[in-house]
Amino acid sequence: VEEDLRDFELYEDWLDDEPRQRGSGRRLSRRASVAERTTDPDQERSPEGAWIDEFTDAGLISGAIRAIKSGKEAAVYLCRANPDAGPSLLAAKIYHPRRSRGFQNDSMYTHGRVILNGQIRRAVLGRSGYGRQVEAAMWIDREFAHMELLHSAGADVARPIKLGAWGILMHYYGDEDAPAPQLKDVRLEPQAAREVFDRLMANVELMLSNHIVHADLSPYNVLMWEDSPVIIDLPQAVDARTNRNAHMLLERDIDHLCRYFVRHGIDRDPRRLADSLWNRYLFARL
Ligand SMILES: Nc1ncnc2c1ncn2[C@@H]1O[C@H](COP(=O)(O)OP(=O)(O)O)[C@@H](O)[C@H]1O
Ligand SMILES: [Mg+2]
């Protein structure tokens, strides 16, 4: 694994870059907040509810309405937004502490990542309790950073609102009764299918031109709202400059999309699409 930590991406850059306000009113750097949340005994005892306080204290939501989905890594809650906050509903994706995907089988995604702080690096590599907590915090930070970057680049990713200690507050796609359906559950007319496919491929290209491969793109992680796709679930996205699996992951993403669209009469060769994008990326033509 040490080999995975050689040169490459200055991973802590974005842990450090943006001071943020915490409920206590103190200003802490992101690195401090990672350390802080991993040593706070309350976090271990009662993550449920604590995340609500964090977002209500920040004046963003007035409370949670219900869980939309609870998986093994994260639960997504529909929240009532604070009336001043713009949209009336928001979604909070809250990770279960110490159970994220980041703890198993993640070397495919973390290749090329560099942790400059020696103490934290050793803890993460050694998989100590502390290391696992740091890893969980990094996983959340990563998802938020990917969402912010891609959203501001104009990609159709869910709009991020606030990074919290336990998860992410973002725009909610759907209405009070139900969240937007996943692409896998939607039947599209032929013309609409072509448009959605082209739009998703344009998103894959835009992400790649920003050096990002989603790495878990599939009809499960695309919501359809108001006839447009919204891409979600980005913690595992990889940096195409540094991760040696990026090309393979790009091809896998495109393959998942192509397989879904076959049923809509769109028959494209995922390998050729991926190779062509990758070559344009390598030769700086994206
Ligand atoms: N912003 C959102 N608006 C509406 N529904 C959402 C939103 N984010 C997630 N969901 C719902 O929650 C589910 C799980 O979210 P996801 O980010 O894919 O996490 P997981 O890692 O559990 O797959 C999604 O399939 C979707 O149904
Ligand atoms: Mg998902």
mmCIF file of C-alpha atoms and ligand atoms in Angstrom:
data_model
loop_
_atom_site.group_PDB
_atom_site.id
_atom_site.type_symbol
_atom_site.label_atom_id
_atom_site.label_comp_id
_atom_site.label_asym_id
_atom_site.label_seq_id
_atom_site.Cartn_x
_atom_site.Cartn_y
_atom_site.Cartn_z
ATOM 1 C CA VAL A 1 0.000 0.000 0.000
ATOM 2 C CA GLU A 2 2.921 2.305 0.698
ATOM 3 C CA GLU A 3 3.565 2.156 -3.009
ATOM 4 C CA ASP A 4 0.124 3.618 -3.520
ATOM 5 C CA LEU A 5 1.139 6.636 -1.523
ATOM 6 C CA ARG A 6 4.063 7.792 -3.618
ATOM 7 C CA ASP A 7 4.031 11.155 -5.387
ATOM 8 C CA PHE A 8 0.838 12.278 -6.984
ATOM 9 C CA GLU A 9 -2.114 14.122 -5.658
ATOM 10 C CA LEU A 10 -1.664 16.387 -2.683
ATOM 11 C CA TYR A 11 -4.629 14.872 -1.000
ATOM 12 C CA GLU A 12 -4.544 17.133 2.010
ATOM 13 C CA ASP A 13 -4.759 20.257 -0.084
ATOM 14 C CA TRP A 14 -8.469 20.150 -0.004
ATOM 15 C CA LEU A 15 -8.610 19.027 3.581
ATOM 16 C CA ASP A 16 -6.926 22.282 4.415
ATOM 17 C CA ASP A 17 -8.171 24.761 1.934
ATOM 18 C CA GLU A 18 -11.370 26.066 3.364
ATOM 19 C CA PRO A 19 -11.964 27.099 6.930
ATOM 20 C CA ARG A 20 -15.525 26.464 7.943
ATOM 21 C CA GLN A 21 -17.820 27.511 10.697
ATOM 22 C CA ARG A 22 -18.849 24.867 13.167
ATOM 23 C CA GLY A 23 -21.820 24.856 15.500
ATOM 24 C CA SER A 24 -19.612 26.053 18.353
ATOM 25 C CA GLY A 25 -18.753 29.211 16.464
ATOM 26 C CA ARG A 26 -15.078 28.269 16.282
ATOM 27 C CA ARG A 27 -13.336 28.401 12.950
ATOM 28 C CA LEU A 28 -11.488 25.230 12.181
ATOM 29 C CA SER A 29 -9.599 24.099 9.158
ATOM 30 C CA ARG A 30 -10.853 20.963 7.445
ATOM 31 C CA ARG A 31 -7.896 19.057 8.764
ATOM 32 C CA ALA A 32 -8.724 20.115 12.299
ATOM 33 C CA SER A 33 -12.306 19.134 11.749
ATOM 34 C CA VAL A 34 -11.325 15.650 10.604
ATOM 35 C CA ALA A 35 -9.252 15.196 13.732
ATOM 36 C CA GLU A 36 -11.895 16.777 15.908
ATOM 37 C CA ARG A 37 -14.737 14.628 14.761
ATOM 38 C CA THR A 38 -12.719 11.471 15.090
ATOM 39 C CA THR A 39 -11.865 12.087 18.698
ATOM 40 C CA ASP A 40 -15.230 13.319 19.842
ATOM 41 C CA PRO A 41 -16.709 10.586 22.052
ATOM 42 C CA ASP A 42 -20.241 11.889 21.457
ATOM 43 C CA GLN A 43 -19.909 11.086 17.799
ATOM 44 C CA GLU A 44 -19.434 7.425 18.633
ATOM 45 C CA ARG A 45 -22.360 7.373 21.023
ATOM 46 C CA SER A 46 -25.016 9.209 19.136
ATOM 47 C CA PRO A 47 -24.491 10.019 15.506
ATOM 48 C CA GLU A 48 -28.229 9.759 14.929
ATOM 49 C CA GLY A 49 -29.755 13.106 15.665
ATOM 50 C CA ALA A 50 -26.407 14.845 16.022
ATOM 51 C CA TRP A 51 -26.336 15.443 12.278
ATOM 52 C CA ILE A 52 -29.759 17.061 12.444
ATOM 53 C CA ASP A 53 -28.520 19.474 15.114
ATOM 54 C CA GLU A 54 -25.538 20.319 13.013
ATOM 55 C CA PHE A 55 -27.671 21.345 10.027
ATOM 56 C CA THR A 56 -30.415 22.991 12.104
ATOM 57 C CA ASP A 57 -27.827 24.961 14.081
ATOM 58 C CA ALA A 58 -26.431 26.198 10.788
ATOM 59 C CA GLY A 59 -29.939 27.467 9.944
ATOM 60 C CA LEU A 60 -30.290 25.184 6.914
ATOM 61 C CA ILE A 61 -33.073 22.779 7.882
ATOM 62 C CA SER A 62 -35.843 22.717 10.431
ATOM 63 C CA GLY A 63 -35.817 18.932 10.763
ATOM 64 C CA ALA A 64 -35.940 15.549 9.051
ATOM 65 C CA ILE A 65 -39.227 14.355 7.554
ATOM 66 C CA ARG A 66 -38.337 10.705 6.948
ATOM 67 C CA ALA A 67 -35.666 8.355 5.699
ATOM 68 C CA ILE A 68 -35.756 7.942 1.939
ATOM 69 C CA LYS A 69 -33.351 5.082 1.854
ATOM 70 C CA SER A 70 -31.140 3.344 4.338
ATOM 71 C CA GLY A 71 -28.324 1.270 2.938
ATOM 72 C CA LYS A 72 -25.350 -0.375 4.547
ATOM 73 C CA GLU A 73 -23.109 2.652 4.197
ATOM 74 C CA ALA A 74 -25.399 5.643 4.350
ATOM 75 C CA ALA A 75 -28.973 6.662 4.929
ATOM 76 C CA VAL A 76 -30.612 9.446 2.943
ATOM 77 C CA TYR A 77 -33.187 11.613 4.705
ATOM 78 C CA LEU A 78 -35.749 13.992 3.308
ATOM 79 C CA CYS A 79 -35.477 17.245 5.267
ATOM 80 C CA ARG A 80 -37.639 20.299 5.623
ATOM 81 C CA ALA A 81 -35.495 23.261 4.636
ATOM 82 C CA ASN A 82 -35.338 26.373 6.697
ATOM 83 C CA PRO A 83 -37.808 28.745 4.966
ATOM 84 C CA ASP A 84 -34.995 31.219 4.204
ATOM 85 C CA ALA A 85 -32.862 28.541 2.570
ATOM 86 C CA GLY A 86 -34.411 28.575 -0.917
ATOM 87 C CA PRO A 87 -35.920 25.220 -1.885
ATOM 88 C CA SER A 88 -38.412 23.825 0.605
ATOM 89 C CA LEU A 89 -36.995 20.290 0.724
ATOM 90 C CA LEU A 90 -33.424 19.082 1.026
ATOM 91 C CA ALA A 91 -31.742 15.684 1.178
ATOM 92 C CA ALA A 92 -29.201 14.682 3.848
ATOM 93 C CA LYS A 93 -26.946 11.733 3.063
ATOM 94 C CA ILE A 94 -25.626 10.537 6.412
ATOM 95 C CA TYR A 95 -22.907 7.921 6.560
ATOM 96 C CA HIS A 96 -23.025 5.212 9.174
ATOM 97 C CA PRO A 97 -19.919 5.776 11.253
ATOM 98 C CA ARG A 98 -17.072 3.402 10.518
ATOM 99 C CA ARG A 99 -19.034 1.346 8.031
ATOM 100 C CA SER A 100 -18.297 3.098 4.807
ATOM 101 C CA ARG A 101 -17.204 1.354 1.656
ATOM 102 C CA GLY A 102 -13.896 3.056 2.330
ATOM 103 C CA PHE A 103 -12.982 0.334 4.758
ATOM 104 C CA GLN A 104 -13.205 -2.647 2.531
ATOM 105 C CA ASN A 105 -11.871 -3.249 -0.865
ATOM 106 C CA ASP A 106 -11.124 0.382 -1.496
ATOM 107 C CA SER A 107 -7.581 0.236 -2.840
ATOM 108 C CA MET A 108 -8.975 0.425 -6.361
ATOM 109 C CA TYR A 109 -10.322 3.885 -5.565
ATOM 110 C CA THR A 110 -7.645 5.177 -3.226
ATOM 111 C CA HIS A 111 -4.706 4.398 -5.491
ATOM 112 C CA GLY A 112 -2.728 7.569 -6.089
ATOM 113 C CA ARG A 113 -4.020 9.238 -2.949
ATOM 114 C CA VAL A 114 -1.430 10.832 -0.724
ATOM 115 C CA ILE A 115 -1.869 11.626 2.938
ATOM 116 C CA LEU A 116 0.889 14.002 3.956
ATOM 117 C CA ASN A 117 0.350 13.912 7.693
ATOM 118 C CA GLY A 118 2.442 10.961 8.878
ATOM 119 C CA GLN A 119 0.415 10.238 11.985
ATOM 120 C CA ILE A 120 -2.850 10.155 10.072
ATOM 121 C CA ARG A 121 -1.296 8.153 7.224
ATOM 122 C CA ARG A 122 -0.013 5.480 9.585
ATOM 123 C CA ALA A 123 -3.358 5.308 11.349
ATOM 124 C CA VAL A 124 -5.221 4.890 8.051
ATOM 125 C CA LEU A 125 -2.798 2.281 6.727
ATOM 126 C CA GLY A 126 -2.783 0.448 10.042
ATOM 127 C CA ARG A 127 -6.592 0.432 10.088
ATOM 128 C CA SER A 128 -6.655 1.329 13.750
ATOM 129 C CA GLY A 129 -9.940 2.494 15.195
ATOM 130 C CA TYR A 130 -8.736 6.046 14.793
ATOM 131 C CA GLY A 131 -7.574 5.341 11.255
ATOM 132 C CA ARG A 132 -10.971 3.983 10.332
ATOM 133 C CA GLN A 133 -12.677 7.041 11.684
ATOM 134 C CA VAL A 134 -10.342 9.304 9.742
ATOM 135 C CA GLU A 135 -11.026 7.246 6.647
ATOM 136 C CA ALA A 136 -14.779 7.699 7.131
ATOM 137 C CA ALA A 137 -14.360 11.444 7.478
ATOM 138 C CA MET A 138 -12.218 11.553 4.336
ATOM 139 C CA TRP A 139 -14.828 9.579 2.446
ATOM 140 C CA ILE A 140 -17.492 12.179 3.229
ATOM 141 C CA ASP A 141 -15.144 15.062 2.450
ATOM 142 C CA ARG A 142 -14.300 13.447 -0.842
ATOM 143 C CA GLU A 143 -17.885 13.046 -1.918
ATOM 144 C CA PHE A 144 -18.608 16.669 -1.103
ATOM 145 C CA ALA A 145 -15.475 17.919 -2.867
ATOM 146 C CA HIS A 146 -16.360 15.935 -6.014
ATOM 147 C CA MET A 147 -19.907 17.261 -5.962
ATOM 148 C CA GLU A 148 -18.760 20.851 -5.547
ATOM 149 C CA LEU A 149 -16.160 20.656 -8.268
ATOM 150 C CA LEU A 150 -18.429 18.950 -10.768
ATOM 151 C CA HIS A 151 -21.449 21.039 -9.985
ATOM 152 C CA SER A 152 -19.527 24.251 -10.535
ATOM 153 C CA ALA A 153 -18.108 22.788 -13.767
ATOM 154 C CA GLY A 154 -21.716 22.486 -14.985
ATOM 155 C CA ALA A 155 -22.194 18.727 -14.649
ATOM 156 C CA ASP A 156 -25.623 17.291 -13.847
ATOM 157 C CA VAL A 157 -24.654 16.184 -10.361
ATOM 158 C CA ALA A 158 -26.832 16.736 -7.318
ATOM 159 C CA ARG A 159 -26.224 20.204 -5.988
ATOM 160 C CA PRO A 160 -24.245 20.142 -2.739
ATOM 161 C CA ILE A 161 -25.225 22.528 0.048
ATOM 162 C CA LYS A 162 -23.194 21.769 3.151
ATOM 163 C CA LEU A 163 -20.510 19.397 4.278
ATOM 164 C CA GLY A 164 -21.188 18.112 7.767
ATOM 165 C CA ALA A 165 -19.274 15.918 10.162
ATOM 166 C CA TRP A 166 -21.510 12.910 9.430
ATOM 167 C CA GLY A 167 -22.665 13.567 5.917
ATOM 168 C CA ILE A 168 -23.779 15.921 3.228
ATOM 169 C CA LEU A 169 -26.753 18.207 2.830
ATOM 170 C CA MET A 170 -27.784 18.608 -0.796
ATOM 171 C CA HIS A 171 -30.644 19.512 -3.070
ATOM 172 C CA TYR A 172 -33.495 17.066 -2.984
ATOM 173 C CA TYR A 173 -34.812 15.747 -6.277
ATOM 174 C CA GLY A 174 -38.372 14.599 -6.001
ATOM 175 C CA ASP A 175 -41.519 15.781 -4.307
ATOM 176 C CA GLU A 176 -42.976 15.440 -0.862
ATOM 177 C CA ASP A 177 -44.439 12.006 -1.709
ATOM 178 C CA ALA A 178 -41.458 10.319 -3.295
ATOM 179 C CA PRO A 179 -37.890 10.934 -4.399
ATOM 180 C CA ALA A 180 -37.078 11.074 -8.083
ATOM 181 C CA PRO A 181 -36.889 7.553 -9.514
ATOM 182 C CA GLN A 182 -33.579 5.938 -10.282
ATOM 183 C CA LEU A 183 -32.908 5.631 -13.996
ATOM 184 C CA LYS A 184 -33.117 1.836 -13.663
ATOM 185 C CA ASP A 185 -36.849 2.137 -12.879
ATOM 186 C CA VAL A 186 -37.732 4.538 -15.656
ATOM 187 C CA ARG A 187 -39.064 3.667 -19.100
ATOM 188 C CA LEU A 188 -38.081 6.178 -21.709
ATOM 189 C CA GLU A 189 -39.487 6.854 -25.154
ATOM 190 C CA PRO A 190 -36.884 6.248 -27.904
ATOM 191 C CA GLN A 191 -36.210 9.933 -28.512
ATOM 192 C CA ALA A 192 -35.940 10.681 -24.776
ATOM 193 C CA ALA A 193 -33.657 7.684 -24.313
ATOM 194 C CA ARG A 194 -31.259 9.010 -26.948
ATOM 195 C CA GLU A 195 -31.263 12.420 -25.304
ATOM 196 C CA VAL A 196 -30.614 11.020 -21.837
ATOM 197 C CA PHE A 197 -27.865 8.740 -23.107
ATOM 198 C CA ASP A 198 -26.154 11.600 -24.941
ATOM 199 C CA ARG A 199 -26.488 13.798 -21.914
ATOM 200 C CA LEU A 200 -24.966 11.188 -19.623
ATOM 201 C CA MET A 201 -22.087 10.635 -22.020
ATOM 202 C CA ALA A 202 -21.568 14.401 -22.183
ATOM 203 C CA ASN A 203 -21.405 14.332 -18.387
ATOM 204 C CA VAL A 204 -18.865 11.524 -18.395
ATOM 205 C CA GLU A 205 -16.780 13.609 -20.793
ATOM 206 C CA LEU A 206 -17.142 16.766 -18.732
ATOM 207 C CA MET A 207 -16.167 14.889 -15.577
ATOM 208 C CA LEU A 208 -13.130 13.448 -17.316
ATOM 209 C CA SER A 209 -12.099 16.840 -18.594
ATOM 210 C CA ASN A 210 -12.086 17.781 -14.901
ATOM 211 C CA HIS A 211 -9.924 14.685 -14.224
ATOM 212 C CA ILE A 212 -12.716 12.771 -12.524
ATOM 213 C CA VAL A 213 -14.101 9.310 -13.201
ATOM 214 C CA HIS A 214 -17.275 8.631 -11.220
ATOM 215 C CA ALA A 215 -16.369 4.949 -10.764
ATOM 216 C CA ASP A 216 -19.844 3.850 -9.646
ATOM 217 C CA LEU A 217 -21.947 5.243 -12.441
ATOM 218 C CA SER A 218 -24.924 3.071 -13.236
ATOM 219 C CA PRO A 219 -28.703 3.383 -13.604
ATOM 220 C CA TYR A 220 -28.800 3.115 -9.796
ATOM 221 C CA ASN A 221 -26.890 6.323 -9.295
ATOM 222 C CA VAL A 222 -28.740 8.429 -11.819
ATOM 223 C CA LEU A 223 -32.039 9.963 -10.760
ATOM 224 C CA MET A 224 -34.524 11.189 -13.352
ATOM 225 C CA TRP A 225 -36.145 14.449 -12.425
ATOM 226 C CA GLU A 226 -38.117 16.721 -14.750
ATOM 227 C CA ASP A 227 -36.903 14.670 -17.718
ATOM 228 C CA SER A 228 -33.260 15.263 -16.880
ATOM 229 C CA PRO A 229 -30.676 12.990 -15.323
ATOM 230 C CA VAL A 230 -29.138 13.870 -11.962
ATOM 231 C CA ILE A 231 -25.958 12.000 -11.063
ATOM 232 C CA ILE A 232 -25.450 11.077 -7.399
ATOM 233 C CA ASP A 233 -23.230 8.955 -5.137
ATOM 234 C CA LEU A 234 -19.708 10.208 -5.718
ATOM 235 C CA PRO A 235 -17.504 9.259 -2.743
ATOM 236 C CA GLN A 236 -15.509 6.697 -4.723
ATOM 237 C CA ALA A 237 -14.837 8.905 -7.745
ATOM 238 C CA VAL A 238 -11.171 8.788 -8.744
ATOM 239 C CA ASP A 239 -8.617 11.219 -10.096
ATOM 240 C CA ALA A 240 -7.809 10.247 -13.676
ATOM 241 C CA ARG A 241 -4.350 11.797 -13.389
ATOM 242 C CA THR A 242 -3.158 9.625 -10.549
ATOM 243 C CA ASN A 243 -5.286 6.513 -10.211
ATOM 244 C CA ARG A 244 -3.956 3.627 -12.282
ATOM 245 C CA ASN A 245 -7.439 2.091 -12.468
ATOM 246 C CA ALA A 246 -9.054 5.193 -13.944
ATOM 247 C CA HIS A 247 -9.256 3.946 -17.530
ATOM 248 C CA MET A 248 -10.761 0.624 -16.440
ATOM 249 C CA LEU A 249 -13.233 2.387 -14.151
ATOM 250 C CA LEU A 250 -14.216 4.743 -16.963
ATOM 251 C CA GLU A 251 -14.901 1.776 -19.198
ATOM 252 C CA ARG A 252 -16.900 0.081 -16.452
ATOM 253 C CA ASP A 253 -19.040 3.193 -15.946
ATOM 254 C CA ILE A 254 -19.741 3.483 -19.663
ATOM 255 C CA ASP A 255 -20.436 -0.234 -19.869
ATOM 256 C CA HIS A 256 -23.072 0.052 -17.120
ATOM 257 C CA LEU A 257 -24.777 2.852 -18.987
ATOM 258 C CA CYS A 258 -24.632 1.077 -22.341
ATOM 259 C CA ARG A 259 -26.099 -2.111 -20.876
ATOM 260 C CA TYR A 260 -29.061 -0.201 -19.541
ATOM 261 C CA PHE A 261 -29.676 1.673 -22.776
ATOM 262 C CA VAL A 262 -29.682 -1.457 -24.925
ATOM 263 C CA ARG A 263 -33.252 -2.063 -23.796
ATOM 264 C CA HIS A 264 -34.090 1.339 -25.244
ATOM 265 C CA GLY A 265 -32.702 0.388 -28.620
ATOM 266 C CA ILE A 266 -29.351 2.157 -28.172
ATOM 267 C CA ASP A 267 -26.571 -0.223 -29.051
ATOM 268 C CA ARG A 268 -23.161 1.304 -28.500
ATOM 269 C CA ASP A 269 -19.800 -0.286 -27.940
ATOM 270 C CA PRO A 270 -18.696 0.733 -24.428
ATOM 271 C CA ARG A 271 -15.095 -0.149 -25.056
ATOM 272 C CA ARG A 272 -14.814 2.028 -28.121
ATOM 273 C CA LEU A 273 -16.576 4.905 -26.394
ATOM 274 C CA ALA A 274 -14.272 4.626 -23.391
ATOM 275 C CA ASP A 275 -11.095 4.293 -25.452
ATOM 276 C CA SER A 276 -11.996 7.240 -27.605
ATOM 277 C CA LEU A 277 -12.703 9.442 -24.566
ATOM 278 C CA TRP A 278 -9.569 8.251 -22.821
ATOM 279 C CA ASN A 279 -7.362 8.956 -25.826
ATOM 280 C CA ARG A 280 -8.781 12.417 -26.206
ATOM 281 C CA TYR A 281 -8.159 12.926 -22.505
ATOM 282 C CA LEU A 282 -4.571 11.695 -22.697
ATOM 283 C CA PHE A 283 -3.819 13.933 -25.637
ATOM 284 C CA ALA A 284 -5.431 16.880 -23.889
ATOM 285 C CA ARG A 285 -8.195 17.133 -26.409
ATOM 286 C CA LEU A 286 -11.005 17.168 -23.836
HETATM 287 N N1 LIG B 1 -30.420 14.407 -3.609
HETATM 288 C C1 LIG B 1 -31.266 13.381 -3.602
HETATM 289 N N2 LIG B 1 -32.576 13.580 -3.901
HETATM 290 C C2 LIG B 1 -33.427 12.538 -3.893
HETATM 291 N N3 LIG B 1 -33.101 11.266 -3.608
HETATM 292 C C3 LIG B 1 -31.817 11.004 -3.303
HETATM 293 C C4 LIG B 1 -30.836 12.041 -3.297
HETATM 294 N N4 LIG B 1 -29.639 11.498 -2.968
HETATM 295 C C5 LIG B 1 -29.870 10.173 -2.793
HETATM 296 N N5 LIG B 1 -31.172 9.873 -3.000
HETATM 297 C C6 LIG B 1 -31.782 8.528 -2.866
HETATM 298 O O1 LIG B 1 -31.053 7.769 -1.948
HETATM 299 C C7 LIG B 1 -30.506 6.615 -2.586
HETATM 300 C C8 LIG B 1 -29.117 6.330 -2.023
HETATM 301 O O2 LIG B 1 -28.230 7.404 -2.283
HETATM 302 P P1 LIG B 1 -26.761 7.147 -2.815
HETATM 303 O O3 LIG B 1 -26.047 8.445 -2.813
HETATM 304 O O4 LIG B 1 -26.824 6.411 -4.099
HETATM 305 O O5 LIG B 1 -26.122 6.249 -1.646
HETATM 306 P P2 LIG B 1 -25.727 4.697 -1.561
HETATM 307 O O6 LIG B 1 -24.267 4.719 -1.318
HETATM 308 O O7 LIG B 1 -26.503 4.177 -0.411
HETATM 309 O O8 LIG B 1 -26.076 4.028 -2.868
HETATM 310 C C9 LIG B 1 -30.518 6.933 -4.056
HETATM 311 O O9 LIG B 1 -30.608 5.794 -4.869
HETATM 312 C C10 LIG B 1 -31.750 7.791 -4.185
HETATM 313 O O10 LIG B 1 -32.894 6.976 -4.287
HETATM 314 MG MG MG B 2 -26.060 4.652 -4.819
#
